[in-house]
One Martini backbone bead per residue (centre of mass of N, CA, C, O) as a GRO file, in nm:
protein
  345
    1UNK     BB    1  12.276   5.445   2.599
    2UNK     BB    2  11.997   5.509   2.713
    3UNK     BB    3  11.990   5.274   2.912
    4UNK     BB    4  12.234   5.360   3.079
    5UNK     BB    5  12.122   5.634   3.175
    6UNK     BB    6  11.867   5.525   3.310
    7UNK     BB    7  12.007   5.332   3.507
    8UNK     BB    8  12.168   5.549   3.661
    9UNK     BB    9  11.917   5.705   3.755
   10UNK     BB   10  11.791   5.478   3.921
   11UNK     BB   11  12.026   5.450   4.121
   12UNK     BB   12  12.000   5.739   4.230
   13UNK     BB   13  11.701   5.710   4.339
   14UNK     BB   14  11.797   5.445   4.528
   15UNK     BB   15  12.096   5.542   4.652
   16UNK     BB   16  12.307   5.485   4.445
   17UNK     BB   17  12.620   5.492   4.332
   18UNK     BB   18  12.760   5.642   4.055
   19UNK     BB   19  12.947   5.414   3.861
   20UNK     BB   20  13.161   5.322   3.647
   21UNK     BB   21  13.098   5.104   3.370
   22UNK     BB   22  13.124   4.883   3.123
   23UNK     BB   23  12.812   4.794   3.190
   24UNK     BB   24  12.466   4.911   3.162
   25UNK     BB   25  12.131   4.765   3.221
   26UNK     BB   26  11.803   4.794   3.119
   27UNK     BB   27  11.535   4.570   3.219
   28UNK     BB   28  11.240   4.365   3.104
   29UNK     BB   29  10.887   4.273   3.184
   30UNK     BB   30  10.559   4.284   3.026
   31UNK     BB   31  10.273   4.106   3.176
   32UNK     BB   32   9.937   4.032   3.055
   33UNK     BB   33   9.609   3.890   3.159
   34UNK     BB   34   9.315   3.720   3.072
   35UNK     BB   35   9.114   3.559   3.331
   36UNK     BB   36   8.981   3.223   3.400
   37UNK     BB   37   8.868   3.093   3.714
   38UNK     BB   38   8.840   2.772   3.905
   39UNK     BB   39   8.679   2.643   4.219
   40UNK     BB   40   8.463   2.446   4.186
   41UNK     BB   41   8.199   2.686   4.211
   42UNK     BB   42   8.419   2.898   4.186
   43UNK     BB   43   8.437   3.217   4.013
   44UNK     BB   44   8.675   3.411   3.795
   45UNK     BB   45   8.742   3.735   3.666
   46UNK     BB   46   9.063   3.866   3.531
   47UNK     BB   47   9.328   4.087   3.565
   48UNK     BB   48   9.666   3.996   3.512
   49UNK     BB   49   9.994   3.883   3.600
   50UNK     BB   50  10.224   3.670   3.476
   51UNK     BB   51  10.142   3.433   3.252
   52UNK     BB   52  10.443   3.370   3.125
   53UNK     BB   53  10.604   3.610   3.254
   54UNK     BB   54  10.754   3.788   3.481
   55UNK     BB   55  10.701   4.091   3.592
   56UNK     BB   56  10.977   4.326   3.530
   57UNK     BB   57  11.264   4.508   3.666
   58UNK     BB   58  11.613   4.616   3.587
   59UNK     BB   59  11.965   4.625   3.696
   60UNK     BB   60  12.277   4.576   3.517
   61UNK     BB   61  12.638   4.500   3.568
   62UNK     BB   62  12.984   4.546   3.445
   63UNK     BB   63  13.341   4.498   3.528
   64UNK     BB   64  13.656   4.516   3.394
   65UNK     BB   65  13.958   4.409   3.573
   66UNK     BB   66  14.121   4.206   3.445
   67UNK     BB   67  14.249   3.896   3.388
   68UNK     BB   68  13.937   3.775   3.369
   69UNK     BB   69  13.806   3.983   3.565
   70UNK     BB   70  13.469   4.030   3.712
   71UNK     BB   71  13.224   4.262   3.796
   72UNK     BB   72  12.887   4.253   3.953
   73UNK     BB   73  12.536   4.344   3.913
   74UNK     BB   74  12.186   4.287   4.053
   75UNK     BB   75  11.860   4.437   4.001
   76UNK     BB   76  11.522   4.311   4.096
   77UNK     BB   77  11.168   4.372   4.014
   78UNK     BB   78  10.837   4.333   4.073
   79UNK     BB   79  10.531   4.360   3.864
   80UNK     BB   80  10.194   4.463   3.871
   81UNK     BB   81  10.012   4.535   3.596
   82UNK     BB   82   9.714   4.567   3.711
   83UNK     BB   83   9.832   4.783   3.971
   84UNK     BB   84  10.160   4.848   4.016
   85UNK     BB   85  10.226   4.630   4.219
   86UNK     BB   86  10.408   4.433   4.393
   87UNK     BB   87  10.327   4.101   4.385
   88UNK     BB   88  10.496   3.996   4.647
   89UNK     BB   89  10.491   4.224   4.885
   90UNK     BB   90  10.788   4.295   4.927
   91UNK     BB   91  11.069   4.366   4.839
   92UNK     BB   92  11.177   4.562   4.592
   93UNK     BB   93  11.440   4.356   4.542
   94UNK     BB   94  11.310   4.049   4.559
   95UNK     BB   95  11.432   3.889   4.314
   96UNK     BB   96  11.714   4.067   4.308
   97UNK     BB   97  12.040   4.105   4.503
   98UNK     BB   98  12.362   4.134   4.356
   99UNK     BB   99  12.710   4.041   4.390
  100UNK     BB  100  13.007   3.983   4.177
  101UNK     BB  101  13.266   3.730   4.087
  102UNK     BB  102  13.456   3.668   3.782
  103UNK     BB  103  13.636   3.374   3.651
  104UNK     BB  104  13.825   3.093   3.607
  105UNK     BB  105  13.685   2.979   3.883
  106UNK     BB  106  13.414   3.141   3.832
  107UNK     BB  107  13.136   3.217   4.062
  108UNK     BB  108  13.069   3.475   4.301
  109UNK     BB  109  12.765   3.521   4.499
  110UNK     BB  110  12.585   3.795   4.662
  111UNK     BB  111  12.258   3.746   4.781
  112UNK     BB  112  11.958   3.768   4.652
  113UNK     BB  113  11.825   3.453   4.515
  114UNK     BB  114  11.819   3.188   4.341
  115UNK     BB  115  11.827   2.869   4.375
  116UNK     BB  116  11.955   2.579   4.257
  117UNK     BB  117  11.686   2.420   4.276
  118UNK     BB  118  11.508   2.618   4.114
  119UNK     BB  119  11.663   2.609   3.847
  120UNK     BB  120  11.610   2.312   3.797
  121UNK     BB  121  11.297   2.310   3.795
  122UNK     BB  122  11.262   2.512   3.554
  123UNK     BB  123  11.408   2.342   3.323
  124UNK     BB  124  11.145   2.110   3.351
  125UNK     BB  125  10.946   2.356   3.290
  126UNK     BB  126  10.777   2.508   3.032
  127UNK     BB  127  10.666   2.745   3.256
  128UNK     BB  128  10.877   2.824   3.476
  129UNK     BB  129  10.693   2.864   3.735
  130UNK     BB  130  10.458   3.013   3.553
  131UNK     BB  131  10.146   3.049   3.587
  132UNK     BB  132   9.904   2.820   3.503
  133UNK     BB  133  10.136   2.586   3.425
  134UNK     BB  134  10.269   2.552   3.687
  135UNK     BB  135  10.413   2.296   3.879
  136UNK     BB  136  10.423   2.453   4.156
  137UNK     BB  137  10.115   2.414   4.237
  138UNK     BB  138  10.195   2.098   4.359
  139UNK     BB  139  10.388   2.204   4.563
  140UNK     BB  140  10.516   2.118   4.892
  141UNK     BB  141  10.630   2.199   5.232
  142UNK     BB  142  10.483   2.009   5.448
  143UNK     BB  143  10.460   2.235   5.689
  144UNK     BB  144  10.748   2.388   5.738
  145UNK     BB  145  10.745   2.701   5.630
  146UNK     BB  146  10.938   2.618   5.368
  147UNK     BB  147  11.007   2.745   5.017
  148UNK     BB  148  11.309   2.792   4.920
  149UNK     BB  149  11.355   2.549   4.718
  150UNK     BB  150  11.136   2.704   4.511
  151UNK     BB  151  11.319   2.980   4.519
  152UNK     BB  152  11.428   3.216   4.735
  153UNK     BB  153  11.713   3.374   4.910
  154UNK     BB  154  11.858   3.494   5.173
  155UNK     BB  155  12.183   3.526   5.242
  156UNK     BB  156  12.346   3.445   4.977
  157UNK     BB  157  12.596   3.196   4.889
  158UNK     BB  158  12.751   3.156   4.566
  159UNK     BB  159  12.860   2.885   4.342
  160UNK     BB  160  13.007   2.859   4.010
  161UNK     BB  161  13.108   2.705   3.758
  162UNK     BB  162  13.286   2.712   3.496
  163UNK     BB  163  13.325   2.720   3.185
  164UNK     BB  164  13.445   2.470   2.969
  165UNK     BB  165  13.333   2.153   3.073
  166UNK     BB  166  13.198   1.985   2.843
  167UNK     BB  167  12.887   2.063   2.970
  168UNK     BB  168  12.951   2.103   3.255
  169UNK     BB  169  12.769   2.188   3.560
  170UNK     BB  170  12.751   2.403   3.865
  171UNK     BB  171  12.629   2.441   4.217
  172UNK     BB  172  12.638   2.638   4.528
  173UNK     BB  173  12.440   2.712   4.831
  174UNK     BB  174  12.422   2.949   5.114
  175UNK     BB  175  12.208   3.030   5.393
  176UNK     BB  176  12.169   3.251   5.639
  177UNK     BB  177  11.984   3.295   5.927
  178UNK     BB  178  12.009   3.535   6.132
  179UNK     BB  179  11.780   3.415   6.354
  180UNK     BB  180  11.627   3.257   6.111
  181UNK     BB  181  11.521   2.950   6.030
  182UNK     BB  182  11.409   2.986   5.721
  183UNK     BB  183  11.703   3.088   5.608
  184UNK     BB  184  11.821   2.811   5.635
  185UNK     BB  185  12.046   2.683   5.374
  186UNK     BB  186  12.098   2.431   5.105
  187UNK     BB  187  12.242   2.382   4.768
  188UNK     BB  188  12.283   2.147   4.490
  189UNK     BB  189  12.427   2.131   4.149
  190UNK     BB  190  12.426   1.898   3.862
  191UNK     BB  191  12.526   1.911   3.508
  192UNK     BB  192  12.435   1.840   3.150
  193UNK     BB  193  12.508   2.046   2.847
  194UNK     BB  194  12.485   1.910   2.508
  195UNK     BB  195  12.317   2.011   2.284
  196UNK     BB  196  12.022   1.821   2.312
  197UNK     BB  197  12.135   1.751   2.596
  198UNK     BB  198  11.971   1.736   2.935
  199UNK     BB  199  12.103   1.708   3.269
  200UNK     BB  200  11.981   1.700   3.622
  201UNK     BB  201  12.070   1.769   3.974
  202UNK     BB  202  11.927   1.799   4.317
  203UNK     BB  203  11.995   1.939   4.653
  204UNK     BB  204  11.794   2.026   4.949
  205UNK     BB  205  11.815   2.226   5.264
  206UNK     BB  206  11.572   2.338   5.511
  207UNK     BB  207  11.447   2.519   5.758
  208UNK     BB  208  11.230   2.574   5.994
  209UNK     BB  209  11.090   2.803   6.196
  210UNK     BB  210  11.207   2.643   6.466
  211UNK     BB  211  11.475   2.488   6.394
  212UNK     BB  212  11.417   2.144   6.421
  213UNK     BB  213  11.375   2.092   6.109
  214UNK     BB  214  11.404   1.947   5.779
  215UNK     BB  215  11.377   2.034   5.448
  216UNK     BB  216  11.377   1.798   5.172
  217UNK     BB  217  11.530   1.795   4.835
  218UNK     BB  218  11.494   1.583   4.540
  219UNK     BB  219  11.621   1.610   4.192
  220UNK     BB  220  11.548   1.496   3.852
  221UNK     BB  221  11.650   1.556   3.499
  222UNK     BB  222  11.540   1.532   3.144
  223UNK     BB  223  11.646   1.624   2.799
  224UNK     BB  224  11.548   1.623   2.436
  225UNK     BB  225  11.634   1.770   2.125
  226UNK     BB  226  11.477   1.698   1.802
  227UNK     BB  227  11.346   1.987   1.695
  228UNK     BB  228  11.031   1.908   1.684
  229UNK     BB  229  11.104   1.824   1.992
  230UNK     BB  230  11.103   1.860   2.372
  231UNK     BB  231  11.141   1.627   2.588
  232UNK     BB  232  11.057   1.567   2.944
  233UNK     BB  233  11.185   1.448   3.272
  234UNK     BB  234  11.073   1.445   3.622
  235UNK     BB  235  11.192   1.405   3.973
  236UNK     BB  236  11.040   1.460   4.302
  237UNK     BB  237  11.156   1.470   4.649
  238UNK     BB  238  10.993   1.533   4.963
  239UNK     BB  239  11.084   1.616   5.316
  240UNK     BB  240  10.906   1.615   5.649
  241UNK     BB  241  10.959   1.429   5.866
  242UNK     BB  242  10.683   1.207   5.800
  243UNK     BB  243  10.673   1.354   5.525
  244UNK     BB  244  10.568   1.303   5.171
  245UNK     BB  245  10.667   1.386   4.824
  246UNK     BB  246  10.582   1.279   4.485
  247UNK     BB  247  10.708   1.395   4.155
  248UNK     BB  248  10.583   1.380   3.822
  249UNK     BB  249  10.714   1.507   3.499
  250UNK     BB  250  10.570   1.548   3.176
  251UNK     BB  251  10.712   1.708   2.880
  252UNK     BB  252  10.659   1.958   2.606
  253UNK     BB  253  10.827   2.117   2.331
  254UNK     BB  254  10.719   2.303   2.027
  255UNK     BB  255  10.736   2.410   1.724
  256UNK     BB  256  10.473   2.648   1.597
  257UNK     BB  257  10.523   2.822   1.369
  258UNK     BB  258  10.547   3.147   1.534
  259UNK     BB  259  10.605   2.936   1.781
  260UNK     BB  260  10.504   2.769   2.100
  261UNK     BB  261  10.453   2.457   2.240
  262UNK     BB  262  10.299   2.361   2.562
  263UNK     BB  263  10.335   2.066   2.784
  264UNK     BB  264  10.190   1.906   3.089
  265UNK     BB  265  10.235   1.630   3.334
  266UNK     BB  266  10.130   1.588   3.681
  267UNK     BB  267  10.226   1.369   3.960
  268UNK     BB  268  10.108   1.399   4.299
  269UNK     BB  269  10.231   1.236   4.596
  270UNK     BB  270  10.123   1.152   4.926
  271UNK     BB  271  10.204   1.064   5.262
  272UNK     BB  272   9.933   1.031   5.448
  273UNK     BB  273   9.990   0.840   5.683
  274UNK     BB  274  10.230   1.005   5.799
  275UNK     BB  275  10.086   1.282   5.830
  276UNK     BB  276   9.854   1.200   6.039
  277UNK     BB  277  10.074   1.152   6.276
  278UNK     BB  278  10.084   1.461   6.283
  279UNK     BB  279  10.015   1.700   6.484
  280UNK     BB  280   9.820   1.950   6.324
  281UNK     BB  281   9.812   1.807   6.036
  282UNK     BB  282   9.705   1.838   5.707
  283UNK     BB  283   9.656   1.658   5.454
  284UNK     BB  284   9.717   1.702   5.106
  285UNK     BB  285   9.736   1.492   4.903
  286UNK     BB  286   9.653   1.436   4.579
  287UNK     BB  287   9.769   1.531   4.236
  288UNK     BB  288   9.673   1.662   3.907
  289UNK     BB  289   9.845   1.813   3.621
  290UNK     BB  290   9.721   2.005   3.340
  291UNK     BB  291   9.906   2.159   3.061
  292UNK     BB  292   9.846   2.419   2.803
  293UNK     BB  293  10.035   2.607   2.549
  294UNK     BB  294  10.070   2.926   2.355
  295UNK     BB  295  10.326   3.109   2.171
  296UNK     BB  296  10.318   3.411   1.976
  297UNK     BB  297  10.549   3.568   1.767
  298UNK     BB  298  10.577   3.903   1.670
  299UNK     BB  299  10.866   3.903   1.801
  300UNK     BB  300  11.147   3.901   1.998
  301UNK     BB  301  10.965   4.071   2.236
  302UNK     BB  302  10.673   3.976   2.130
  303UNK     BB  303  10.375   3.807   2.276
  304UNK     BB  304  10.125   3.577   2.233
  305UNK     BB  305   9.896   3.403   2.468
  306UNK     BB  306   9.790   3.068   2.588
  307UNK     BB  307   9.614   2.898   2.870
  308UNK     BB  308   9.565   2.564   3.011
  309UNK     BB  309   9.444   2.443   3.337
  310UNK     BB  310   9.441   2.144   3.567
  311UNK     BB  311   9.337   2.040   3.895
  312UNK     BB  312   9.324   1.713   4.053
  313UNK     BB  313   9.200   1.661   4.350
  314UNK     BB  314   9.270   1.468   4.649
  315UNK     BB  315   9.117   1.456   4.922
  316UNK     BB  316   9.279   1.723   5.102
  317UNK     BB  317   9.342   1.869   4.857
  318UNK     BB  318   9.421   2.245   4.763
  319UNK     BB  319   9.515   2.301   4.490
  320UNK     BB  320   9.615   2.583   4.272
  321UNK     BB  321   9.581   2.782   4.033
  322UNK     BB  322   9.661   3.073   3.922
  323UNK     BB  323   9.424   3.291   4.080
  324UNK     BB  324   9.244   3.112   4.233
  325UNK     BB  325   9.013   3.026   4.430
  326UNK     BB  326   8.964   2.914   4.727
  327UNK     BB  327   8.911   2.632   4.883
  328UNK     BB  328   8.639   2.481   5.074
  329UNK     BB  329   8.759   2.193   4.992
  330UNK     BB  330   8.866   1.898   4.946
  331UNK     BB  331   8.893   1.766   4.611
  332UNK     BB  332   8.897   2.003   4.421
  333UNK     BB  333   8.882   2.164   4.134
  334UNK     BB  334   9.131   2.346   3.932
  335UNK     BB  335   9.099   2.618   3.690
  336UNK     BB  336   9.228   2.767   3.369
  337UNK     BB  337   9.213   3.068   3.149
  338UNK     BB  338   9.419   3.246   2.900
  339UNK     BB  339   9.501   3.583   2.767
  340UNK     BB  340   9.808   3.735   2.636
  341UNK     BB  341  10.085   3.977   2.686
  342UNK     BB  342  10.437   4.011   2.590
  343UNK     BB  343  10.709   4.240   2.692
  344UNK     BB  344  11.043   4.309   2.616
  345UNK     BB  345  11.364   4.514   2.722
   0.00000   0.00000   0.00000
């Protein structure tokens, strides 16, 4: 009840009309870590945010319209715990701002949200594209100027299949350009999740800034939970003009004591020969990422965690672990270690 009252008050402060809902919930995560990061000879100690889960708060609600039909909304904003500023530096509700309609037909959702391709990539990264261990650290948009396939999109129209399909699920989304090339995109995902087995595939295509070429991403992944451990394997291929990147990730999560152990190894290879043929583009080179972490649950909502990760860049590659100083030259190693605390509400 208290959460519902607070949520309605937040909506009032942000200019939203307070309308009776079947349920309204205020939710969030506060996550901060003490971090030591290094790139080449450059070192830095810092207090940072979102080491295990992205720090955020939001308001969501649903209204039962009868006949199996439900309306819903979701507003979510990122918070930098170290300084109180939105870490993404963008829109206030930059993580998510959607309205939806759900029924026997599935769900139709309108607004800014994660793409279907991003949801797929997160499912096969034990660090869910967050913090020092994120496999996203070695993903490249290949100079297209468009990273939508790895994250969120504006002007998104999404459709998700209904539940109850014997483990099969899927979705498709389309984002309108509205005069901006990098906003135009589409992605589709199809998967199967039943018991310990989970397999998924996705395809995404997004326009570059000039709206003259498309960045394309294809990815497949699979995981099996043996109880004592959940190994997974994923393969991603991205293309833009004559450039190409191929990424393999092998990972495992396993319960350990009152917590969970997470580890991943990623091998990212770039088609350097084709990239150098494109005028004005610097080849990204190859990179390998090793990450290991452990989260110890103090309760259902609070956890202590620690993570170590290292990127071994080759050639012109300048990939960085989260929060590391920028590389002064290609081929430098980037690494980091942190200890943090996460609390959800």
